Phi, psi and omega in degrees: 000104187242130181234148174274146184220124177247122177271102182291139179232159178069245175062261178077017183252007185302317186292347181283345181270160177296145181294152175259121179296144180226134177236133177262122177270121184076068193266017187260342188276182183293321180294317178298318179298317179293320178298316179297326176295315181293329182281348179299119180083004177298133187287348185237319180272132179239114180290123181249340181191162170225145181260154177186161178266357174232170178062024182299129180090346180284147177285164178302317184287338174293321182278324180238089182301339177289349184251027180303125178081358185283323185224072183300133178088344180278137181217173178276134177235158178287146177307327180293337180271356184295317179305317180296321180294321179292317183291337183284339183264180177216164181081181182293155177223141177256132178237129175239123178264117172249026179288156181293157173303140180089341179254326187302316187303312182293315182295316182297320178303316180293315184294316179299318180300317180292314182298317182287328178290337178278356177086007181272138173284144190236130167256117184231131174232131179251136180258359179276181178265009187290341183231023182270346187237162167286173187299319182293314180293323177302315180298321180291319183287316187261350178074017179205162179287150178294138185285345184211084184293327179296317178290321178304321182293341181277342186275148170244127175256118182193165177267140186291344180278343185286129181295154177141183179291142179285130180300148180262347182252192180295154187237138171255116178281130180297164182293168184293315176299319180300319178299313183296329183267317187286320183304312180294331187268344186303313181296326179293317178295318181296334177282348184082018186258002184255133180247315185205153183228133172234130190229137165236123185222147182238138185232156177281166186292338180294341178293345179270000176091175185286327183294125183291147178205176178299332182286341182242351180301126189302315180298332177282323187276324186296132178066025187220151175216137175208152175275149176216149182046047182298130177069359179230015181294146186294341179279341182300316177299327176296316179300314181298317182296310184293319180289323178293323176297318179295320183279334185080011178203160184298135175242111177292141179227122172253122191231127177235109178272155177228148172269129182251164184271039179222171187269310187241143171118156173225133171241122183246136173248116191240123173261110185254113175280133186253154179284336176214151183300137177217147174280162177300320180297322179293321178294320176303316181293324177298313180293317181299318179292323179299331182240029184304130181085355181279120184283353186258355183244119176242128183222142178194193181272342181279136176297140182281159175248137184298320184296341181282348183238347182298128183093000183243175173257021183263156168240132177252132187232136174234146181234137179220167178080211181153171184099224180279352179214136175239154176259122179244126174246145180219154178221132176219167167270120182297326178279334181272264181307323184281353182207272187295318180295315177297325178295314178294325175299319175297315181299317176302317184292312183288336178272359178077022180267165175298137187303327186276357185302118179077008188232023184256011179297139178285173181296158182278352182297148178274351183244000000 
């Protein structure tokens, strides 16, 4: 899956255009909250509503006190009221689905039908796993047939940093683990130099979502680390698909995720088997060239630190070793680059805006 990508620079004329209305579908979770934070002050997208089955009529800041003053006039509406809200407006509209896996497909189908019947052009990005796979892989991952094959065929699953033509239809943003692993390896795979991938990665508790569970309960998580779903995690097929598409041939991926004692971030340790011997410095240059001009990708020989990227849309990559196998380490914010940040980057791209619009905030670290 190859897309052309132009990183616009200078410009500075985005704010002169009329705002594009934006609605968040399923606006109560951590990804939705992070997206709403990033959209505060965005010069082109204007949040007008979020949907939910609770908090109906409440303002954004009532539900998220950290966003006081960020989206004046925007409130939560019932999914049943969405058709009326869409039909009432004019011009293009941006829709971001933060709905849970298994729910997104049905809701998105209805919303798209209404938006398109009203004559409005739609920019849509989904953050669930409902549109990341082909029909066969979806059935294997979810244990059931996809509920809307016609709609599935309209989606493109890809990372916004990957060069190539920008998709014209709805987009499925890959998972956070997939982002952390696939982004560093994509240029190597596209060069035909990647043979096999083995990954150990650790993620923060926010990756498990807002609903509390044993996996996110603080006394269980604090001071603790454990592996879960080793070699059968649902993000592994995404990694295999995207890397195999880049390489033009199957790339095996063995993936072991871990739960970490922190809230935000993913740190991945990747053992990449190569088709021909390469030094670490040569691999750095391959990755650097693959993302040349991209303000969100930093790569070098030093291993990255998680605190340097938390709260940002950046990925930090380090390369070590050399020969037939190199060690690649990467760090991202699972809520930022891995979800809400990547989603906003897609929205900027499909709307023809500068890639960095609304995404230049520095890391949340104090050091």
